[in-house]
mmCIF file of C-alpha atoms and ligand atoms in Angstrom:
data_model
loop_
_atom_site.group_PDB
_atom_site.id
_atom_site.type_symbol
_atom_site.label_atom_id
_atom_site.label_comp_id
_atom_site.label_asym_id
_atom_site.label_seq_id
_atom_site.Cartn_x
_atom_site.Cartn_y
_atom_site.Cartn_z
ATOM 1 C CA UNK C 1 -16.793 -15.592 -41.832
ATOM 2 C CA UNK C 2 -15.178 -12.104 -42.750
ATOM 3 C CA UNK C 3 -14.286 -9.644 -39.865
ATOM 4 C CA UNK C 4 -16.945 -6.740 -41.440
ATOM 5 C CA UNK C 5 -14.922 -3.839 -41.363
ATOM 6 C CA UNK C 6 -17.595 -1.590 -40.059
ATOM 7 C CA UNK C 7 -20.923 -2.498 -37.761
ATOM 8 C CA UNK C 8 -24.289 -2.787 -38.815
ATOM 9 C CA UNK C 9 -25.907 -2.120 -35.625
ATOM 10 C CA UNK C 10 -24.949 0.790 -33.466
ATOM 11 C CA UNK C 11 -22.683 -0.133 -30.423
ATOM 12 C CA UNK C 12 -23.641 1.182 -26.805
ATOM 13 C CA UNK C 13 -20.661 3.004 -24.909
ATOM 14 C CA UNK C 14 -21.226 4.218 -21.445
ATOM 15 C CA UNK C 15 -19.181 6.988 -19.548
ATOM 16 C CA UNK C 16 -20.257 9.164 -16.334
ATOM 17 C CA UNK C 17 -22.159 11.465 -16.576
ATOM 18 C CA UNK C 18 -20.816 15.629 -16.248
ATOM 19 C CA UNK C 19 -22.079 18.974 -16.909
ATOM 20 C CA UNK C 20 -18.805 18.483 -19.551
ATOM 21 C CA UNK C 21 -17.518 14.779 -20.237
ATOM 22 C CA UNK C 22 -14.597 15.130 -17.999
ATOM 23 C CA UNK C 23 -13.531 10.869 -16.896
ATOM 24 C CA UNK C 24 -10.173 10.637 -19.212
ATOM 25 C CA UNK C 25 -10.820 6.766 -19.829
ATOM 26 C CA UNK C 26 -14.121 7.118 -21.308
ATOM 27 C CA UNK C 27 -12.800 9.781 -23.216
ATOM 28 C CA UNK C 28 -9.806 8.275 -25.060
ATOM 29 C CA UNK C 29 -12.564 5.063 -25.762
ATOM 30 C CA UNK C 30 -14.853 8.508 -27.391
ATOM 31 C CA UNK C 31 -11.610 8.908 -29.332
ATOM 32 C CA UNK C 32 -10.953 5.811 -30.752
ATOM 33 C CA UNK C 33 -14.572 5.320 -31.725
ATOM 34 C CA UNK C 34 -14.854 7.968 -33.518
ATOM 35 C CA UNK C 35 -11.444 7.623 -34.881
ATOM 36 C CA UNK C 36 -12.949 4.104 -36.132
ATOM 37 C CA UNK C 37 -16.183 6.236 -37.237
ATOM 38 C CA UNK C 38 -18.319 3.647 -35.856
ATOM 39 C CA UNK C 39 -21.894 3.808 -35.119
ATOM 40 C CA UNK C 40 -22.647 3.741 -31.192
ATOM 41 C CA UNK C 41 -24.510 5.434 -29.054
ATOM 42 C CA UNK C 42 -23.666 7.420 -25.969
ATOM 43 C CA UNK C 43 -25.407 6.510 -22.183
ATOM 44 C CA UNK C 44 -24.048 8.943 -19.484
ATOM 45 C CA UNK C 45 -24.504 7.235 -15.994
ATOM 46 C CA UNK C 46 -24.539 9.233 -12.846
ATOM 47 C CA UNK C 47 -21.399 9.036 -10.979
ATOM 48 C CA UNK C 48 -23.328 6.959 -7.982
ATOM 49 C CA UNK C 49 -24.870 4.323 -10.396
ATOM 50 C CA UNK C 50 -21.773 3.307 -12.191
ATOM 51 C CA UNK C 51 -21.222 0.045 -9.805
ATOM 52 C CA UNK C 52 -24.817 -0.790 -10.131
ATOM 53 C CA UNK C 53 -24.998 -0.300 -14.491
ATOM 54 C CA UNK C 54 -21.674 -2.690 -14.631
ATOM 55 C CA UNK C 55 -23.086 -4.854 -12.789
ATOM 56 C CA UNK C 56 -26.305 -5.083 -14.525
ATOM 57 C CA UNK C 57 -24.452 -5.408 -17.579
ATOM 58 C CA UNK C 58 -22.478 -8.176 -16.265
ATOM 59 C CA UNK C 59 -19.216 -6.451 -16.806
ATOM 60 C CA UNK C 60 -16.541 -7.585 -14.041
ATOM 61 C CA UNK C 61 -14.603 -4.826 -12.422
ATOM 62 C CA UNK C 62 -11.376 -4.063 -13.827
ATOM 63 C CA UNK C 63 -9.905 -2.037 -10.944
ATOM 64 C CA UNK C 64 -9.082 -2.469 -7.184
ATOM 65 C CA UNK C 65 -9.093 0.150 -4.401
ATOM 66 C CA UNK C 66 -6.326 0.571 -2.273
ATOM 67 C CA UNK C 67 -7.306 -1.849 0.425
ATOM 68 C CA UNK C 68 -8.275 -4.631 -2.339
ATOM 69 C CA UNK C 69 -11.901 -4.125 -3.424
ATOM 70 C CA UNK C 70 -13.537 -3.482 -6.491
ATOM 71 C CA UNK C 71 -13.698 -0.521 -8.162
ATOM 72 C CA UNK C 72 -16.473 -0.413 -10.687
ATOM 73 C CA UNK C 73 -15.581 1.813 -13.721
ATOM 74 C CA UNK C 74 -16.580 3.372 -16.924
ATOM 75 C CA UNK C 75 -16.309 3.079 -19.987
ATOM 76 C CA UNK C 76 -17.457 0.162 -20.883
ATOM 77 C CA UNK C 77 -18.647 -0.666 -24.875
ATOM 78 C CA UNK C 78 -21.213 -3.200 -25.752
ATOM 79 C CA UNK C 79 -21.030 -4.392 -29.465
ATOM 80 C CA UNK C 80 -24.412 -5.933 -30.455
ATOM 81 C CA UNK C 81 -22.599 -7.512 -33.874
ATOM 82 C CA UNK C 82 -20.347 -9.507 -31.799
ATOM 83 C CA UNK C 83 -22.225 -9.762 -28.589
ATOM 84 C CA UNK C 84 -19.213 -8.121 -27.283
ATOM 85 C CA UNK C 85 -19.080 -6.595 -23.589
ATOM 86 C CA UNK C 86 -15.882 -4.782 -22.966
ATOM 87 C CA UNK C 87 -15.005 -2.853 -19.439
ATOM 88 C CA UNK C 88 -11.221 -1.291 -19.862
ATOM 89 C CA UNK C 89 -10.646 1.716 -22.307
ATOM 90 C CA UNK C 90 -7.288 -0.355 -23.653
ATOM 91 C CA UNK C 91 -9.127 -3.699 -24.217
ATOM 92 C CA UNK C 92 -11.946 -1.173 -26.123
ATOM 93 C CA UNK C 93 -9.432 0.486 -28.291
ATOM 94 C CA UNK C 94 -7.538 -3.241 -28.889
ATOM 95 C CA UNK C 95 -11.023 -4.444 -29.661
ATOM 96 C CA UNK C 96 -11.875 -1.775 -32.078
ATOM 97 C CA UNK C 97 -8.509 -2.183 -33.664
ATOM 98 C CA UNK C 98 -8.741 -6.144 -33.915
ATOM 99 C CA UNK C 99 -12.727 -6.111 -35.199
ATOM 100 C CA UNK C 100 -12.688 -2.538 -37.093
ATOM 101 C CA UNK C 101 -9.632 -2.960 -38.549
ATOM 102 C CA UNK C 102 -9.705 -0.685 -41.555
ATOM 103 C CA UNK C 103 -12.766 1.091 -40.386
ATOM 104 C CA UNK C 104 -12.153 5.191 -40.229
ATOM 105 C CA UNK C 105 -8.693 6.388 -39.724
ATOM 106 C CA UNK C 106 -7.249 2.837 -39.619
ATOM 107 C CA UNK C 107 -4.628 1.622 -37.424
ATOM 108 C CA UNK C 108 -4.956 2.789 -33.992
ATOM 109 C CA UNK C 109 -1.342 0.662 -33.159
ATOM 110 C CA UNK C 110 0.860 1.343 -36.100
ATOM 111 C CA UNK C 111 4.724 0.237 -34.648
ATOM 112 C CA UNK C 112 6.243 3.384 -32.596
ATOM 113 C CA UNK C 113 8.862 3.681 -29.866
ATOM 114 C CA UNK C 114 6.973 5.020 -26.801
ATOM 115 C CA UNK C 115 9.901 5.840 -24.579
ATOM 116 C CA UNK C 116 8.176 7.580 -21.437
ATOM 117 C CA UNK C 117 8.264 6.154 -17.595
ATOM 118 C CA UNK C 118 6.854 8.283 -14.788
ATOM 119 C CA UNK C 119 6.958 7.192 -11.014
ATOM 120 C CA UNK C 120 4.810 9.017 -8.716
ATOM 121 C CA UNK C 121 6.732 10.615 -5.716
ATOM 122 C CA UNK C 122 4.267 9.110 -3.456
ATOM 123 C CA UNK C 123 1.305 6.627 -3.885
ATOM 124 C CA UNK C 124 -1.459 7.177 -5.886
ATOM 125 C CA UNK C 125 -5.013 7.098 -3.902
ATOM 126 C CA UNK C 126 -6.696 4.673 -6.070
ATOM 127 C CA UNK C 127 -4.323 2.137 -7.882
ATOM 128 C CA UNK C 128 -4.191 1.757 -11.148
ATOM 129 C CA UNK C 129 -4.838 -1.109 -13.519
ATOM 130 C CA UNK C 130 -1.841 -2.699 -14.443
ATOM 131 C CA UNK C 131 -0.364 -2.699 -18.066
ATOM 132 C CA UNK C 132 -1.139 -5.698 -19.877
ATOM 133 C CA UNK C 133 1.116 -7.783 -21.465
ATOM 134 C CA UNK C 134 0.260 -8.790 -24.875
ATOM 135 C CA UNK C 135 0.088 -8.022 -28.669
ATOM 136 C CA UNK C 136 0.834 -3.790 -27.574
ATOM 137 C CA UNK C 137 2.840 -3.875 -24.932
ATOM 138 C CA UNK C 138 4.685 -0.966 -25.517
ATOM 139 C CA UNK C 139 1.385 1.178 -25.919
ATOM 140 C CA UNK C 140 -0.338 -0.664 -22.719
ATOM 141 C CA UNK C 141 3.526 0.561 -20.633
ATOM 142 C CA UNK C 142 2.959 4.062 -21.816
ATOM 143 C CA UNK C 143 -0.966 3.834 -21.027
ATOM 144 C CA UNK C 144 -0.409 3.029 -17.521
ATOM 145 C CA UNK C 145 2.739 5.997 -16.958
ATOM 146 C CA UNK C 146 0.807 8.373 -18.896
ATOM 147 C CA UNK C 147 -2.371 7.236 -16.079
ATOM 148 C CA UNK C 148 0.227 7.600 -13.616
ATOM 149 C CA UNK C 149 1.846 11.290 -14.190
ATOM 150 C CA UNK C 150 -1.554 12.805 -14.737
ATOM 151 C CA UNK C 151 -3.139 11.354 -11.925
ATOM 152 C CA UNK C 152 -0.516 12.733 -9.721
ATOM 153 C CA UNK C 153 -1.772 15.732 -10.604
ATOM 154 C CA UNK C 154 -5.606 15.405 -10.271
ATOM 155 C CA UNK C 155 -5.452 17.033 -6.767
ATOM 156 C CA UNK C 156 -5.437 20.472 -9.442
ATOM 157 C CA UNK C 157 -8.798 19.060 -11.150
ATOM 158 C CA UNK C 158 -10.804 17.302 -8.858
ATOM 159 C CA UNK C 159 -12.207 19.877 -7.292
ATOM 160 C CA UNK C 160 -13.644 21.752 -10.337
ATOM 161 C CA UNK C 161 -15.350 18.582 -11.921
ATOM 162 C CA UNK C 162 -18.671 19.525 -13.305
ATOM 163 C CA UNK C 163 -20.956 17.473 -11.468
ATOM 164 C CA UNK C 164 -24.702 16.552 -12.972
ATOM 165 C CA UNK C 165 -26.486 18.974 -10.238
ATOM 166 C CA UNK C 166 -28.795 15.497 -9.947
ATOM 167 C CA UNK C 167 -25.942 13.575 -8.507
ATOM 168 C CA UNK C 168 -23.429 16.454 -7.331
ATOM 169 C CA UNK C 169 -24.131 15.829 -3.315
ATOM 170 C CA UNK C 170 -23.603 11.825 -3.512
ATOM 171 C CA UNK C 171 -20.602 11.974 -5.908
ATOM 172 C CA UNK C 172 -18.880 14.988 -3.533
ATOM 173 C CA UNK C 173 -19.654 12.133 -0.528
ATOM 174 C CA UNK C 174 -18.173 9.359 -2.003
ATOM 175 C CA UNK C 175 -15.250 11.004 -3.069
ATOM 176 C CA UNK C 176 -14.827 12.902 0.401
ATOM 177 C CA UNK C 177 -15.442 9.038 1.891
ATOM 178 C CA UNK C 178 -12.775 7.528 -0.280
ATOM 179 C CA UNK C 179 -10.126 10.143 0.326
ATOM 180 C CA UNK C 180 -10.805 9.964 3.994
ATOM 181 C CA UNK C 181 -11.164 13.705 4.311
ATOM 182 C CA UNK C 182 -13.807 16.094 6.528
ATOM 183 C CA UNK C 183 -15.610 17.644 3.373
ATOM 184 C CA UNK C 184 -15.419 18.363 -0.151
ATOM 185 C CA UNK C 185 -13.753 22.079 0.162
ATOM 186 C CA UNK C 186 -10.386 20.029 1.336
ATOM 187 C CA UNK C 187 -10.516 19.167 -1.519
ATOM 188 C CA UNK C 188 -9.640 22.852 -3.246
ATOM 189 C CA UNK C 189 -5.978 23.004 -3.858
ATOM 190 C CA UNK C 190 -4.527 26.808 -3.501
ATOM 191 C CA UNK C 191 -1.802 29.152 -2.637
ATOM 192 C CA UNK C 192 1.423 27.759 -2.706
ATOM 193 C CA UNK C 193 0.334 23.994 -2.994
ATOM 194 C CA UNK C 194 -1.067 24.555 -6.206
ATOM 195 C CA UNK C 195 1.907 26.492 -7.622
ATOM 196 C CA UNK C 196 4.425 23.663 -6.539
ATOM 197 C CA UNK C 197 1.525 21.166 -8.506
ATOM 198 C CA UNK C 198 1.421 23.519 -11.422
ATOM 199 C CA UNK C 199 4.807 23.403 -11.629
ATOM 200 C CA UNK C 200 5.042 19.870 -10.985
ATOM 201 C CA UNK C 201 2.637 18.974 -13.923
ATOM 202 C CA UNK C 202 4.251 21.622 -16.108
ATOM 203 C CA UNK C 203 8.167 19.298 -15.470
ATOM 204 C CA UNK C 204 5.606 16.410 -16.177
ATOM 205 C CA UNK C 205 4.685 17.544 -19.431
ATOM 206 C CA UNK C 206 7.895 19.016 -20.684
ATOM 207 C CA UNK C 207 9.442 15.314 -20.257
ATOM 208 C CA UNK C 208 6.056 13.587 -22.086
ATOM 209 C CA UNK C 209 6.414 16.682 -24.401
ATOM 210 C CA UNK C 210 10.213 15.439 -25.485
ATOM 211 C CA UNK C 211 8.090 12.264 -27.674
ATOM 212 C CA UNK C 212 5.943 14.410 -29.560
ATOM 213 C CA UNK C 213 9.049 16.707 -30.900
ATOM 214 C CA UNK C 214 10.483 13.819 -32.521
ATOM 215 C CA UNK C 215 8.279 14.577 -35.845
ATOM 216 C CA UNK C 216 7.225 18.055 -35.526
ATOM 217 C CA UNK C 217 5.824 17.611 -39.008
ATOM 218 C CA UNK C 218 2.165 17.369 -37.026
ATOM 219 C CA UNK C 219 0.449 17.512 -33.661
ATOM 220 C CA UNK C 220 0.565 13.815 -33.437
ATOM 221 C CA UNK C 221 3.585 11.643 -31.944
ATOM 222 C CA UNK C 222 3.889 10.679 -35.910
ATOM 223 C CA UNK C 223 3.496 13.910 -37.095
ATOM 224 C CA UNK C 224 0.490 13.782 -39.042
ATOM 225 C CA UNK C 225 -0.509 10.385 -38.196
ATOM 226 C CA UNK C 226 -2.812 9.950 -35.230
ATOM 227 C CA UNK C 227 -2.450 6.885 -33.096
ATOM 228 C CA UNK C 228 -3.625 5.326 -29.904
ATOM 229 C CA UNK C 229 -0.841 6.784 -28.147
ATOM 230 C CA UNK C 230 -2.073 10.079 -28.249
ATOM 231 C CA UNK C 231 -5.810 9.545 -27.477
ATOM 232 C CA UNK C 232 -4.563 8.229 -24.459
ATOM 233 C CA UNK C 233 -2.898 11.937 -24.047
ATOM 234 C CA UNK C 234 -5.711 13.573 -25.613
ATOM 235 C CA UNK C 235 -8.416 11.796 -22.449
ATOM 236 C CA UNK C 236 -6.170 13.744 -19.977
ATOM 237 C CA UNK C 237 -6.152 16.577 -21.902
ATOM 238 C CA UNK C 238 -9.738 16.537 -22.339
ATOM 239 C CA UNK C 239 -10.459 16.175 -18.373
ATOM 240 C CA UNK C 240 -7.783 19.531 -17.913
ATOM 241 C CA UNK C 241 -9.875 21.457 -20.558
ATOM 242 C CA UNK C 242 -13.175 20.726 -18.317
ATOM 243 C CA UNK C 243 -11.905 21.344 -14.650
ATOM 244 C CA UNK C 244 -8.869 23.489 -15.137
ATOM 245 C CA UNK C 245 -9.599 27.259 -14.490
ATOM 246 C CA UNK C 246 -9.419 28.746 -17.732
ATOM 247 C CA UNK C 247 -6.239 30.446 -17.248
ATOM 248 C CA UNK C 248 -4.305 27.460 -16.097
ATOM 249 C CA UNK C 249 -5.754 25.278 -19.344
ATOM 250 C CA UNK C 250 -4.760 27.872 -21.632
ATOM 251 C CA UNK C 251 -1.143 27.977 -19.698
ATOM 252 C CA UNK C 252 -1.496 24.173 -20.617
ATOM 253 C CA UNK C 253 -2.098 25.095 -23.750
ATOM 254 C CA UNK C 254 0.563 27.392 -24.588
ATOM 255 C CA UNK C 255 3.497 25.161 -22.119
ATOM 256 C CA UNK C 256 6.870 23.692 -24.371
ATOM 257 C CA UNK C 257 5.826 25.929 -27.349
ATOM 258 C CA UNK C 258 2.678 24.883 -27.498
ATOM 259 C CA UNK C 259 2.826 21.054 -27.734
ATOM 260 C CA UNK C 260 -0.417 20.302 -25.985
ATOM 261 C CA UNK C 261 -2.387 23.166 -27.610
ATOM 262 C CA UNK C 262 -1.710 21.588 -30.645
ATOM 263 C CA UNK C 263 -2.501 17.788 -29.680
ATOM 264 C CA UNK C 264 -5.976 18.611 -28.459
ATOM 265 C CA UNK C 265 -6.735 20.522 -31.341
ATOM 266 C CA UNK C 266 -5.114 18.014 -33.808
ATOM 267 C CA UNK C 267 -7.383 15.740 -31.762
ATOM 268 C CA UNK C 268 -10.603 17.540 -32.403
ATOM 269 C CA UNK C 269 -11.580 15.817 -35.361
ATOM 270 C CA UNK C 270 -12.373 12.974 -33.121
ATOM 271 C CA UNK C 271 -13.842 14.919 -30.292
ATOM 272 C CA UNK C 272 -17.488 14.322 -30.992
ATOM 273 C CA UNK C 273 -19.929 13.727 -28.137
ATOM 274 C CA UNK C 274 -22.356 11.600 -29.249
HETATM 275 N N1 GSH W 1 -8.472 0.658 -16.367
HETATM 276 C C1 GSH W 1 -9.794 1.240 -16.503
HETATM 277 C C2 GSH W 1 -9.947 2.380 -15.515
HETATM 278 C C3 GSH W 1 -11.279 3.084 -15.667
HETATM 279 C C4 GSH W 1 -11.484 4.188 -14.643
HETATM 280 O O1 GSH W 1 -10.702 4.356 -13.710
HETATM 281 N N2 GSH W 1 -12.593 4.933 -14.833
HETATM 282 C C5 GSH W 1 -12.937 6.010 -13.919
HETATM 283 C C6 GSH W 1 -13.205 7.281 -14.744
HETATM 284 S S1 GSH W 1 -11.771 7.813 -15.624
HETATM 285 C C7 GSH W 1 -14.234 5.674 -13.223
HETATM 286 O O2 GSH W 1 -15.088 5.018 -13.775
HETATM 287 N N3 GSH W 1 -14.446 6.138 -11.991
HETATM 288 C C8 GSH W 1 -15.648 5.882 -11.265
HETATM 289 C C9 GSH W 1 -15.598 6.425 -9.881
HETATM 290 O O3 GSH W 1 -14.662 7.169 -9.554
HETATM 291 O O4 GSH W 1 -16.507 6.107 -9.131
HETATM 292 C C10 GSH W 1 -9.991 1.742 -17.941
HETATM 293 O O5 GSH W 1 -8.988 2.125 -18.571
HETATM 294 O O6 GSH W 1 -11.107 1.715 -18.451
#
């Protein structure tokens, strides 16, 4: 039978719920569907629920913690046409691509050099997935460095994310519990701390900044051609515009003449929360 090269039903995607959608995975999977222009559906899950919804859906974890056990994750995307569960924002996007594969904007892995490796000065908290090896390798590489310098720098986020007041006090917990700290204000980053990170992530994205000024001909790493590559940017991007104070986002913004600025609102067309 023919791949149909756009649903019939409407597909089911599930990210946590915030005042602001603010989890970069489940954003860059909000990108590529709509990139795709698919139908689906939005469900926002409180931040305590999400291990309970995956399992009810029967979606294995995809992540570990630190000392080995699961980590239970959003997004995930259930296709109804294909009876399709899928946990990991890269095996979403490769899914879209290989199902969807002229659907909306087209190719979300068109062939491209993606020549960027970041190694944290220290360990991360949580560890990340690891890259997969497979038909887009060198997109799955940059996926997990581009996870890897921006969550070296979520200690300048975390504490503004804007929490669904229904869930605020349990997600604070659990994130007080897994960082091993006293309470959630440890968790505010100031003074001079937060100018050495500002200035950290600011080095951070003048080197991931270097790809996108090899076609300045648009916002995109292919100048006007949007690919995967840069959703995966635009997810971070999208978590800095909802917990950075204003000031810093628009410093963000405005950083390496204006490189980022112009990626999230290149990206924009795809932004829709549905
Ligand atoms: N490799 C996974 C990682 C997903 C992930 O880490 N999701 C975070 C949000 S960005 C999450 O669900 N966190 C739940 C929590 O912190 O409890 C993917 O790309 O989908």
């Amino acid at each position: 039978m023919a791949t149909p090269s756009r649903p019939s039903k409407a597909m089911s995607f599930y990210d946590i719920a915030m005042l602001k959608p603010s989890s970069p995975n489940p954003w860059k999977s909000r990108l590529a569907l709509n990139f795709k222009n698919v139908d689906y559906s939005s469900t926002m899950v409180p931040l305590p629920d999400v291990a309970r919804v995956r399992r009810d859906l029967g979606v294995d974890p995809c992540r570990k913690f630190a000392d080995g056990s699961d980590f239970y994750t959003l997004p995930i995307l259930i296709d109804p046409n294909t009876d399709s569960k899928i946990g990991d924002s890269f095996d979403i996007a490769e899914y879209l691509q290989s199902q969807y594969p002229d659907a909306g904007a087209g190719e979300l892995f068109p062939p491209q050099p993606l020549d960027y490796v970041f190694k944290p000065d220290y360990p991360l908290l949580v560890p990340l997935s690891e890259p997969k090896q497979g038909e887009h390798d060198e997109y799955s590489r940059f996926n997990m460095y581009v996870d890897a310098a921006f969550t070296a720098h979520t200690g300048l986020m975390a504490y503004y994310l804007p929490f669904d007041p229904a869930s605020e006090a349990a997600s604070k917990a659990e994130f007080v519990r897994r960082a091993g700290v006293k309470s959630w204000d440890d968790f505010e980053m100031k003074g001079e701390m937060r100018q050495q990170q500002l200035e950290s992530l600011r080095l951070m994205l003048s080197d991931l900044g270097k790809l996108f000024l090899k076609d300045t001909s648009g916002p995109f790493l292919l100048g006007q051609q949007a690919s995967y590559a840069d959703l995966i940017v635009g997810g971070w991007l999208h978590m800095m515009s909802a917990t950075l104070p204003e000031q810093e986002w628009k410093d963000v913004r405005s950083w390496h003449g204006g490189i980022f600025g112009r990626l999230y609102d290149g990206l924009e067309q795809f932004a829709e929360v549905k």
